[in-house]
Backbone as JSON, one array per atom type, in Angstrom:
{
  "sequence": "MPLCTGFWTVNYTDITTEWSVLTNIPLTDADFLSNLPTVIAYAEGRITRELDLMAANITDTGTLSTGSRRFTLPTTYGTFLIISDMNVITPASTPPESGTRTPLIPVSQAFLDLAWGSSTGSTVPQYYSWVTQDTTTANQPKIILGPWPDATYQIEVVGKVQPAALSATNPTTWLSINMPELLIYAGMIELSGYMRNYGAGSADDPQMPGHWQGQYDKLMASAGVYQARARFGGASWTSKALEPMAQNQRG",
  "N": [[62.72, 35.74, -0.6], [61.29, 38.57, 0.82], [62.17, 40.52, 3.77], [59.86, 40.49, 6.44], [59.24, 42.36, 8.32], [59.24, 45.02, 7.63], [60.91, 47.06, 8.38], [64.24, 48.11, 9.33], [65.88, 45.5, 10.76], [67.04, 45.16, 14.04], [67.31, 44.17, 16.68], [67.07, 41.59, 19.27], [64.36, 40.84, 19.67], [63.2, 41.67, 17.24], [64.61, 40.07, 15.39], [63.99, 37.4, 16.22], [61.23, 37.49, 16.0], [60.98, 37.78, 13.25], [61.99, 35.3, 12.38], [59.96, 33.7, 13.44], [57.78, 34.54, 11.89], [58.63, 33.81, 9.29], [58.88, 31.05, 9.5], [56.4, 30.35, 10.28], [55.84, 29.62, 12.88], [54.62, 30.09, 16.07], [55.79, 32.52, 18.44], [55.27, 31.74, 20.95], [55.64, 29.08, 21.09], [57.03, 26.5, 22.86], [59.08, 24.63, 22.21], [60.22, 25.81, 19.96], [61.23, 28.19, 21.06], [63.11, 27.13, 22.86], [64.96, 26.16, 21.13], [66.09, 28.34, 19.93], [68.62, 29.45, 20.95], [70.45, 27.62, 19.81], [70.03, 28.03, 17.09], [70.87, 30.7, 16.86], [73.55, 30.43, 17.64], [74.55, 28.84, 15.55], [74.12, 30.58, 13.34], [75.52, 32.98, 14.02], [78.11, 32.02, 14.57], [78.88, 30.89, 12.11], [78.76, 33.12, 10.35], [80.6, 34.88, 11.54], [83.04, 33.47, 11.26], [83.2, 33.02, 8.44], [83.23, 35.58, 7.41], [85.51, 36.59, 8.52], [85.26, 38.39, 10.68], [85.51, 41.81, 11.39], [84.44, 42.99, 13.64], [84.89, 41.14, 15.57], [87.42, 41.53, 16.46], [89.44, 42.29, 19.19], [91.04, 43.95, 21.99], [92.69, 43.05, 24.89], [93.85, 42.93, 28.31], [96.25, 41.51, 30.59], [98.05, 40.12, 33.43], [101.37, 39.17, 34.0], [102.99, 36.57, 35.89], [105.58, 36.72, 38.23], [108.5, 34.84, 37.64], [107.19, 32.71, 36.39], [106.45, 31.01, 33.48], [104.01, 30.58, 32.43], [100.9, 31.71, 31.11], [97.6, 32.66, 31.3], [95.16, 33.49, 29.05], [93.38, 36.62, 29.02], [89.84, 37.05, 29.6], [87.95, 39.03, 29.39], [86.33, 40.06, 27.32], [85.56, 37.84, 25.99], [86.48, 34.51, 24.81], [89.68, 34.12, 23.5], [90.19, 33.19, 20.18], [91.89, 33.5, 18.06], [95.12, 34.83, 18.0], [96.64, 37.83, 17.18], [98.54, 39.7, 17.91], [100.82, 40.21, 20.65], [101.85, 42.09, 23.41], [104.31, 42.9, 25.74], [104.34, 45.06, 28.48], [106.46, 47.57, 29.51], [107.85, 49.84, 31.99], [107.67, 47.27, 34.63], [104.43, 46.43, 35.96], [103.1, 48.54, 34.81], [100.42, 50.12, 33.16], [99.16, 49.58, 29.76], [98.81, 52.06, 28.29], [100.5, 53.75, 29.54], [103.05, 52.85, 29.45], [105.79, 51.22, 27.69], [105.53, 49.34, 24.77], [106.54, 46.03, 24.17], [106.75, 44.04, 21.55], [105.82, 40.62, 21.26], [107.2, 37.66, 19.81], [105.84, 35.01, 17.94], [106.65, 31.61, 18.42], [107.73, 28.13, 18.35], [106.77, 25.7, 20.86], [108.78, 23.9, 21.39], [111.12, 25.35, 20.84], [111.07, 27.26, 22.92], [111.26, 25.57, 25.13], [113.81, 24.58, 24.75], [115.47, 26.9, 24.69], [114.78, 28.35, 27.02], [114.41, 26.59, 29.33], [114.13, 26.7, 32.03], [113.73, 28.98, 34.84], [116.05, 30.37, 34.84], [117.89, 33.18, 33.9], [115.78, 34.92, 33.76], [113.83, 37.62, 32.52], [112.54, 40.43, 30.66], [109.98, 39.06, 28.75], [110.27, 37.81, 25.37], [109.3, 36.12, 23.47], [106.56, 33.92, 22.53], [104.38, 31.05, 22.81], [101.57, 29.24, 21.69], [99.85, 26.87, 23.74], [97.44, 25.53, 24.31], [93.96, 25.9, 23.47], [92.07, 25.1, 25.15], [89.7, 25.74, 27.54], [88.57, 24.48, 29.63], [89.99, 22.73, 31.19], [91.52, 22.59, 34.27], [94.38, 24.39, 35.49], [95.82, 24.17, 33.16], [98.2, 25.45, 31.07], [97.73, 28.16, 28.83], [99.26, 29.84, 27.25], [102.78, 29.99, 26.81], [105.84, 31.57, 27.77], [108.95, 33.11, 26.82], [112.01, 34.81, 27.41], [111.44, 33.72, 30.88], [109.26, 35.75, 32.83], [110.6, 38.33, 34.91], [109.27, 39.95, 36.6], [106.09, 41.46, 37.52], [104.75, 42.01, 34.86], [102.5, 43.91, 32.83], [100.47, 42.65, 30.19], [99.48, 42.93, 26.86], [96.95, 41.75, 24.79], [96.02, 41.05, 21.53], [93.53, 40.16, 19.26], [91.13, 37.77, 17.94], [87.85, 37.08, 19.09], [84.95, 35.02, 19.75], [82.16, 36.86, 19.4], [79.86, 38.01, 21.98], [76.8, 36.28, 22.22], [73.69, 36.99, 20.55], [70.81, 37.62, 22.45], [68.02, 37.54, 24.75], [68.9, 38.97, 26.93], [71.07, 40.21, 25.87], [70.4, 42.16, 23.73], [71.15, 43.46, 21.32], [73.6, 43.17, 18.78], [76.66, 43.52, 16.9], [76.21, 42.26, 14.45], [73.38, 42.04, 14.36], [72.65, 44.68, 14.14], [74.07, 45.7, 11.92], [74.13, 43.78, 9.85], [71.53, 42.49, 9.58], [69.85, 41.05, 7.81], [71.51, 39.05, 6.79], [72.03, 37.61, 9.11], [69.44, 36.71, 9.71], [68.87, 35.06, 7.49], [70.88, 33.14, 7.69], [70.11, 31.95, 10.08], [67.71, 30.82, 9.24], [68.53, 28.69, 7.68], [69.45, 26.83, 9.58], [67.04, 26.56, 10.96], [65.52, 25.27, 9.07], [66.36, 22.65, 9.3], [65.47, 22.18, 11.89], [62.74, 22.23, 11.42], [62.46, 19.9, 10.09], [62.62, 19.75, 7.33], [63.6, 17.97, 5.12], [62.81, 16.65, 2.9], [61.95, 14.02, 2.98], [59.39, 13.31, 3.75], [55.88, 13.56, 2.83], [54.85, 16.01, 3.51], [56.98, 17.62, 3.68], [59.26, 20.24, 2.65], [61.55, 20.07, 0.44], [63.01, 22.0, -0.88], [63.39, 24.11, 0.79], [65.73, 24.39, 2.61], [67.74, 24.76, 0.64], [66.87, 27.07, -0.63], [67.17, 29.09, 1.35], [69.88, 28.84, 1.81], [70.86, 29.65, -0.66], [70.02, 32.35, -0.76], [71.45, 33.27, 1.41], [74.09, 32.89, 0.48], [74.21, 34.79, -1.57], [73.96, 37.2, -0.15], [76.2, 36.94, 1.5], [78.28, 37.21, -0.32], [78.38, 39.96, -0.99], [78.67, 41.01, 1.57], [81.14, 39.98, 2.27], [82.85, 41.41, 0.6], [82.56, 43.97, 1.71], [83.65, 43.56, 4.27], [86.26, 42.91, 3.58], [87.1, 45.34, 2.55], [86.93, 46.82, 4.88], [89.09, 45.77, 6.23], [91.11, 46.92, 4.88], [91.57, 45.58, 2.54], [90.82, 46.15, 0.03], [90.79, 47.71, -3.25], [94.11, 48.16, -4.32], [95.06, 47.65, -1.75], [93.58, 49.29, -0.05], [90.71, 50.88, 1.51], [88.99, 51.18, -0.52], [86.51, 50.39, -2.97], [86.73, 47.99, -5.64], [86.62, 49.15, -8.85], [84.75, 48.03, -11.49], [84.83, 48.97, -14.15], [87.06, 50.52, -14.32], [90.25, 50.91, -15.7], [93.77, 50.26, -15.96], [95.98, 52.71, -17.3], [97.47, 52.58, -20.57], [100.93, 52.14, -21.48]],
  "CA": [[61.6, 36.22, 0.2], [61.69, 39.79, 1.52], [61.92, 40.59, 5.2], [58.44, 40.77, 6.67], [59.03, 43.33, 9.37], [58.97, 46.32, 7.05], [61.88, 48.03, 8.86], [65.58, 47.53, 9.48], [65.89, 44.66, 11.94], [68.23, 45.5, 14.8], [67.46, 43.59, 18.0], [66.68, 40.19, 19.49], [62.92, 40.67, 19.45], [62.96, 41.79, 15.81], [65.16, 38.9, 14.71], [63.21, 36.19, 16.55], [59.9, 37.67, 15.42], [61.11, 37.5, 11.82], [62.06, 33.84, 12.24], [58.63, 33.18, 13.72], [56.95, 34.82, 10.72], [59.1, 33.05, 8.13], [58.64, 29.62, 9.72], [54.99, 30.19, 10.68], [55.82, 29.01, 14.21], [54.4, 31.18, 17.02], [56.83, 32.76, 19.44], [54.85, 31.11, 22.2], [55.95, 27.65, 21.0], [58.12, 26.22, 23.81], [60.18, 23.96, 21.51], [60.85, 26.83, 19.11], [62.0, 29.09, 21.93], [64.25, 26.42, 23.44], [65.94, 25.91, 20.06], [66.65, 29.59, 19.42], [70.06, 29.61, 21.19], [71.19, 26.82, 18.83], [69.92, 28.73, 15.81], [71.73, 31.89, 16.93], [74.95, 29.98, 17.66], [74.89, 28.43, 14.18], [74.15, 31.73, 12.45], [76.6, 33.91, 14.37], [79.4, 31.36, 14.42], [79.19, 30.76, 10.69], [79.02, 34.43, 9.76], [81.84, 35.42, 12.1], [84.18, 32.78, 10.65], [83.26, 33.19, 6.99], [83.54, 36.97, 7.09], [86.68, 37.05, 9.26], [84.56, 39.6, 11.09], [86.29, 42.84, 12.07], [83.83, 43.25, 14.94], [85.4, 40.15, 16.52], [88.76, 41.95, 16.88], [89.44, 42.98, 20.48], [92.29, 44.08, 22.74], [92.48, 42.81, 26.32], [95.11, 42.95, 29.05], [96.41, 40.62, 31.73], [99.26, 40.34, 34.22], [102.27, 38.03, 34.1], [103.44, 36.24, 37.23], [107.04, 36.66, 38.34], [109.08, 33.51, 37.72], [106.33, 31.69, 35.77], [106.32, 31.24, 32.04], [102.62, 30.32, 32.05], [99.99, 32.84, 31.06], [96.24, 32.36, 30.87], [94.66, 34.65, 28.32], [92.24, 37.3, 29.65], [88.53, 36.7, 29.01], [87.02, 40.14, 29.65], [85.42, 40.25, 26.19], [85.33, 36.55, 25.36], [87.63, 33.61, 24.71], [90.47, 34.34, 22.29], [90.3, 32.1, 19.23], [93.06, 33.81, 17.24], [95.96, 35.91, 18.49], [97.41, 38.49, 16.12], [99.67, 40.39, 18.51], [100.95, 40.26, 22.1], [102.85, 43.08, 23.8], [104.64, 43.07, 27.15], [104.44, 46.48, 28.79], [107.52, 47.94, 30.46], [108.35, 49.01, 33.08], [106.74, 46.34, 35.26], [103.22, 46.94, 36.63], [102.65, 49.75, 34.14], [99.35, 49.85, 32.19], [99.62, 49.75, 28.38], [98.86, 53.43, 27.78], [101.5, 54.54, 30.29], [104.35, 52.23, 29.33], [106.35, 50.95, 26.37], [105.16, 48.01, 24.29], [107.56, 45.15, 23.61], [106.02, 43.01, 20.83], [106.29, 39.25, 21.39], [107.29, 36.94, 18.54], [105.36, 33.64, 18.09], [107.59, 30.54, 18.1], [107.25, 26.82, 18.77], [107.02, 25.34, 22.25], [110.08, 23.23, 21.46], [112.16, 26.38, 20.92], [111.06, 27.84, 24.26], [111.76, 24.55, 26.06], [115.26, 24.48, 24.56], [116.16, 28.15, 25.02], [114.47, 28.78, 28.39], [113.79, 25.44, 29.98], [113.95, 27.01, 33.45], [113.62, 30.41, 35.09], [117.38, 30.99, 34.74], [117.93, 34.23, 32.89], [114.49, 35.61, 33.68], [113.87, 39.04, 32.16], [111.33, 40.77, 29.9], [109.73, 38.05, 27.7], [110.4, 38.24, 23.98], [108.65, 35.14, 22.6], [105.46, 33.17, 23.13], [103.86, 29.92, 22.05], [100.31, 28.62, 22.11], [99.87, 25.5, 24.25], [96.11, 24.99, 24.06], [92.82, 26.8, 23.58], [91.13, 24.47, 26.07], [89.41, 26.58, 28.71], [87.82, 23.68, 30.59], [90.91, 21.95, 32.02], [92.17, 23.42, 35.28], [95.85, 24.43, 35.57], [96.43, 23.93, 31.85], [98.66, 26.75, 30.53], [97.26, 28.49, 27.48], [100.4, 30.47, 26.58], [104.03, 30.0, 27.56], [106.67, 32.7, 27.37], [110.4, 33.02, 26.97], [112.39, 34.28, 28.73], [110.43, 33.79, 31.93], [109.2, 37.12, 33.35], [111.26, 38.58, 36.19], [108.45, 40.9, 37.34], [104.67, 41.38, 37.18], [104.5, 42.88, 33.72], [101.22, 43.88, 32.14], [100.59, 42.14, 28.83], [98.37, 43.32, 25.99], [96.65, 40.69, 23.83], [95.18, 41.51, 20.42], [93.12, 39.03, 18.45], [89.72, 37.58, 17.65], [87.02, 36.26, 19.96], [83.58, 34.87, 19.29], [81.4, 37.9, 20.13], [78.74, 37.57, 22.82], [75.66, 35.9, 21.39], [72.42, 37.7, 20.63], [69.9, 36.96, 23.37], [67.08, 38.48, 25.39], [69.67, 39.82, 27.83], [72.05, 40.92, 25.03], [69.44, 42.28, 22.63], [71.73, 43.94, 20.08], [75.0, 42.84, 18.49], [77.12, 44.16, 15.66], [75.54, 41.62, 13.31], [71.96, 42.36, 14.31], [72.5, 46.08, 13.76], [74.68, 46.02, 10.64], [73.84, 42.77, 8.83], [70.42, 41.69, 10.1], [69.32, 40.12, 6.81], [72.41, 37.91, 6.73], [71.78, 36.85, 10.33], [68.14, 36.05, 9.58], [68.93, 33.99, 6.5], [71.7, 32.06, 8.25], [69.27, 31.25, 11.04], [66.69, 30.03, 8.54], [69.15, 27.43, 7.23], [69.38, 25.94, 10.73], [65.64, 26.31, 11.27], [65.01, 24.29, 8.11], [66.59, 21.35, 9.93], [64.55, 22.08, 13.04], [61.4, 21.95, 10.9], [62.53, 18.59, 9.46], [62.36, 19.88, 5.89], [64.64, 17.25, 4.39], [62.26, 16.08, 1.68], [61.64, 12.6, 3.13], [57.96, 13.12, 3.96], [55.04, 14.22, 1.85], [54.58, 17.38, 3.94], [58.23, 18.37, 3.74], [59.62, 21.11, 1.54], [62.99, 19.85, 0.27], [63.68, 23.17, -1.45], [63.51, 25.17, 1.78], [67.13, 24.67, 3.0], [68.49, 25.29, -0.5], [66.44, 28.45, -0.88], [67.79, 30.0, 2.32], [71.32, 28.81, 1.57], [71.11, 30.47, -1.84], [69.9, 33.74, -0.38], [72.59, 33.55, 2.3], [75.29, 33.0, -0.34], [74.18, 36.08, -2.28], [74.25, 38.25, 0.82], [77.57, 36.77, 1.98], [79.21, 37.7, -1.33], [78.54, 41.41, -0.83], [79.18, 41.26, 2.92], [82.56, 39.66, 2.24], [83.55, 42.55, -0.01], [82.57, 45.05, 2.7], [84.61, 43.25, 5.33], [87.61, 43.01, 3.01], [87.41, 46.77, 2.5], [87.16, 47.26, 6.26], [90.44, 45.32, 6.6], [92.01, 47.51, 3.89], [91.87, 44.57, 1.53], [90.18, 46.56, -1.21], [91.68, 48.07, -4.35], [95.45, 48.65, -3.94], [95.18, 47.5, -0.3], [92.91, 50.41, 0.61], [89.32, 50.57, 1.82], [88.21, 51.52, -1.7], [85.95, 49.29, -3.75], [87.31, 47.79, -6.97], [85.7, 49.61, -9.88], [84.86, 47.06, -12.6], [85.1, 49.6, -15.44], [88.33, 51.26, -14.28], [91.36, 50.18, -16.29], [95.08, 50.94, -15.93], [96.35, 53.33, -18.57], [98.52, 51.92, -21.33], [102.17, 52.89, -21.65]],
  "C": [[62.04, 37.47, 0.95], [61.45, 39.69, 3.01], [60.5, 41.07, 5.43], [58.2, 41.88, 7.68], [58.75, 44.72, 8.84], [59.9, 47.41, 7.57], [63.2, 47.31, 9.07], [65.66, 46.79, 10.8], [67.17, 44.9, 12.73], [68.36, 44.77, 16.12], [66.9, 42.18, 18.1], [65.21, 39.96, 19.19], [62.59, 40.73, 17.97], [63.41, 40.54, 15.06], [64.3, 37.66, 14.96], [61.79, 36.29, 16.02], [59.92, 37.36, 13.93], [61.21, 36.0, 11.57], [60.71, 33.19, 12.48], [57.71, 33.36, 12.51], [57.34, 33.92, 9.55], [58.88, 31.55, 8.27], [57.18, 29.31, 10.03], [54.87, 29.41, 11.99], [55.63, 30.14, 15.22], [55.53, 31.31, 18.03], [56.48, 32.2, 20.8], [55.15, 29.62, 22.22], [57.18, 27.35, 21.85], [59.32, 25.58, 23.12], [60.94, 24.94, 20.62], [61.74, 27.74, 19.94], [63.24, 28.4, 22.49], [65.34, 26.16, 22.4], [66.61, 27.18, 19.55], [68.13, 29.8, 19.74], [70.92, 28.81, 20.21], [71.18, 27.49, 17.47], [70.86, 29.93, 15.78], [73.21, 31.49, 16.92], [75.41, 29.57, 16.27], [75.08, 29.66, 13.3], [75.34, 32.64, 12.74], [77.97, 33.29, 14.19], [79.82, 31.26, 12.97], [79.56, 32.1, 10.07], [80.35, 34.99, 10.25], [83.07, 34.8, 11.45], [84.3, 33.09, 9.16], [83.62, 34.62, 6.59], [84.88, 37.42, 7.66], [86.34, 38.39, 9.89], [85.45, 40.57, 11.86], [85.75, 43.12, 13.47], [84.28, 42.25, 16.0], [86.8, 40.49, 17.0], [88.68, 42.72, 18.2], [90.86, 43.06, 21.04], [91.97, 43.93, 24.21], [93.84, 42.79, 27.01], [95.08, 41.97, 30.2], [97.72, 40.93, 32.44], [100.08, 39.06, 34.27], [102.68, 37.82, 35.54], [104.96, 36.12, 37.24], [107.51, 35.22, 38.45], [108.21, 32.4, 37.18], [106.18, 31.99, 34.29], [104.89, 31.05, 31.56], [101.8, 31.61, 32.06], [98.64, 32.38, 30.53], [95.64, 33.6, 30.26], [93.47, 35.29, 29.04], [90.95, 36.98, 28.9], [87.48, 37.79, 29.23], [85.95, 40.25, 28.57], [85.09, 38.95, 25.48], [86.6, 35.73, 25.32], [88.38, 33.84, 23.4], [90.51, 33.06, 21.46], [91.53, 32.25, 18.34], [93.8, 34.95, 17.91], [96.71, 36.51, 17.31], [98.65, 39.18, 16.68], [99.62, 40.24, 20.03], [102.09, 41.22, 22.44], [103.06, 43.06, 25.31], [104.9, 44.54, 27.4], [105.54, 46.7, 29.83], [107.42, 49.43, 30.77], [107.25, 48.14, 33.7], [105.6, 47.08, 35.95], [102.7, 48.23, 36.04], [101.54, 49.41, 33.16], [99.8, 50.19, 30.78], [99.76, 51.2, 27.92], [99.86, 54.31, 28.51], [102.91, 53.99, 30.13], [104.8, 52.09, 27.88], [106.01, 49.51, 25.97], [106.37, 47.28, 23.72], [106.83, 44.02, 22.89], [106.66, 41.63, 21.02], [106.24, 38.55, 20.04], [106.79, 35.51, 18.76], [106.4, 32.63, 17.62], [106.99, 29.21, 18.54], [107.54, 26.58, 20.24], [108.38, 24.67, 22.41], [111.22, 24.24, 21.57], [112.23, 26.97, 22.32], [111.59, 26.85, 25.29], [113.28, 24.43, 25.97], [115.98, 25.73, 25.05], [115.97, 28.58, 26.46], [113.7, 27.68, 29.1], [113.57, 25.63, 31.47], [113.87, 28.52, 33.6], [114.97, 31.12, 35.06], [117.39, 32.01, 33.6], [116.62, 34.97, 32.73], [114.68, 37.1, 33.41], [112.57, 39.36, 31.43], [111.12, 39.71, 28.81], [109.82, 38.66, 26.31], [109.62, 37.34, 23.02], [107.47, 34.5, 23.33], [105.06, 32.01, 22.22], [102.5, 29.53, 22.6], [100.6, 27.26, 22.7], [98.53, 24.84, 23.96], [95.1, 26.13, 24.12], [91.75, 26.22, 24.51], [90.94, 25.35, 27.31], [88.71, 25.79, 29.81], [88.72, 22.9, 31.55], [91.66, 22.85, 32.98], [93.69, 23.28, 35.21], [96.54, 24.1, 34.25], [96.88, 25.27, 31.27], [98.15, 26.96, 29.11], [98.39, 29.04, 26.62], [101.62, 30.26, 27.45], [104.96, 31.04, 26.93], [108.15, 32.38, 27.52], [111.05, 34.35, 26.61], [111.25, 34.39, 29.74], [110.42, 35.21, 32.5], [109.85, 37.25, 34.72], [110.49, 39.57, 37.05], [107.0, 40.75, 36.87], [104.35, 42.38, 36.07], [103.03, 42.78, 33.29], [101.45, 43.37, 30.72], [99.31, 42.46, 28.08], [98.19, 42.25, 24.93], [95.68, 41.23, 22.79], [94.8, 40.3, 19.57], [91.62, 38.97, 18.26], [89.07, 36.7, 18.71], [85.7, 35.99, 19.24], [82.73, 35.88, 20.07], [80.26, 37.3, 20.95], [77.5, 37.36, 21.96], [74.47, 36.82, 21.6], [71.48, 36.92, 21.55], [68.95, 38.01, 23.95], [67.8, 39.43, 26.32], [70.8, 40.57, 27.12], [71.34, 41.21, 23.71], [69.98, 42.83, 21.32], [73.18, 43.51, 19.98], [75.39, 43.57, 17.21], [76.39, 43.58, 14.46], [74.08, 42.01, 13.23], [71.72, 43.79, 13.85], [72.94, 46.31, 12.32], [74.38, 45.04, 9.52], [72.67, 41.89, 9.26], [69.88, 40.69, 9.1], [70.19, 38.88, 6.69], [72.21, 37.01, 7.94], [70.47, 36.08, 10.24], [68.23, 34.87, 8.62], [69.8, 32.83, 6.98], [70.9, 31.26, 9.26], [68.22, 30.37, 10.38], [67.26, 28.72, 7.98], [69.07, 26.41, 8.36], [67.93, 25.59, 11.07], [65.0, 25.34, 10.29], [65.21, 22.87, 8.64], [65.67, 21.13, 11.1], [63.14, 21.71, 12.58], [61.34, 20.63, 10.14], [62.24, 18.66, 7.95], [63.51, 19.28, 5.08], [64.12, 16.62, 3.1], [61.87, 14.62, 1.79], [60.16, 12.33, 3.26], [57.14, 13.93, 2.99], [54.77, 15.68, 2.21], [55.83, 18.24, 3.95], [58.42, 19.23, 2.51], [61.12, 20.99, 1.32], [63.73, 21.04, -0.3], [63.96, 24.25, -0.41], [64.96, 25.43, 2.2], [67.94, 25.28, 1.86], [68.13, 26.72, -0.82], [67.17, 29.41, 0.06], [69.3, 30.0, 2.17], [71.67, 29.68, 0.37], [71.03, 31.95, -1.54], [71.07, 34.17, 0.51], [73.86, 33.76, 1.48], [75.36, 34.33, -1.08], [74.54, 37.23, -1.33], [75.7, 38.17, 1.32], [78.58, 37.31, 0.99], [79.44, 39.2, -1.16], [79.09, 41.76, 0.55], [80.68, 40.99, 2.98], [83.38, 40.78, 1.64], [83.64, 43.7, 0.98], [83.6, 44.79, 3.79], [86.04, 43.3, 4.82], [88.03, 44.48, 2.93], [87.67, 47.32, 3.9], [88.54, 46.88, 6.75], [91.5, 45.94, 5.69], [92.5, 46.45, 2.91], [91.2, 44.89, 0.21], [91.21, 46.89, -2.28], [92.97, 48.69, -3.84], [95.65, 48.65, -2.43], [94.7, 48.76, 0.42], [91.51, 49.96, 0.99], [88.41, 50.89, 0.63], [87.7, 50.27, -2.4], [86.66, 49.2, -5.1], [86.27, 48.2, -8.01], [85.82, 48.72, -11.11], [85.21, 47.69, -13.93], [86.42, 50.34, -15.47], [89.46, 50.38, -14.8], [92.66, 50.98, -16.14], [95.37, 51.54, -17.3], [97.46, 52.57, -19.24], [99.77, 52.79, -21.36], [102.79, 53.29, -20.34]]
}
């Protein structure tokens, strides 16, 4: 089914209007409106994970505490789900662009407990270990370091977050601007459940979820290729597309 808006969908109003049209549920329906955050969470979460979305890559900074191996990850742009790199900035109290980066090496918590079980030998940290991604428990360390920091070093964290959700107060996102059709179709899969289209009743349309899943799969296939190229995972580890007719020369 083609998009009904007749133009490239880019914002919250466009997306939700399209869902209203495709489901034949008015935007004034209170139950429909109250369920939209769930639909958006399903659609955005699934797409972000399945695409390993480049737009979810961010860099944030925090400050280490002298004599404490604990570090709570910064949340300026969202909660880190994956860490790819961490850099301690020297000298102490120097921002990343004015200092020298010391990359940290990920190790096990057991290694840090054995090698630096106390603050003895505190200096510039060289290693780190995840402890938990739980952000709801107070005083629970998220990251521990070794050696323990001997000063208030700045630390740079690079990784993936779940981007801020599309909403009336956040009307555009990377997905709504660049892959609106994929976002719409993913939302329609969740909306099929909201509409109770499981095939159990005479008024149900059991083909509806499968239809939107099929359309989503087709769009995801091409979107996945684009994201792989964005990560330089294309031909010969470049951003180039693989040409199906191109062949290596013989000899």
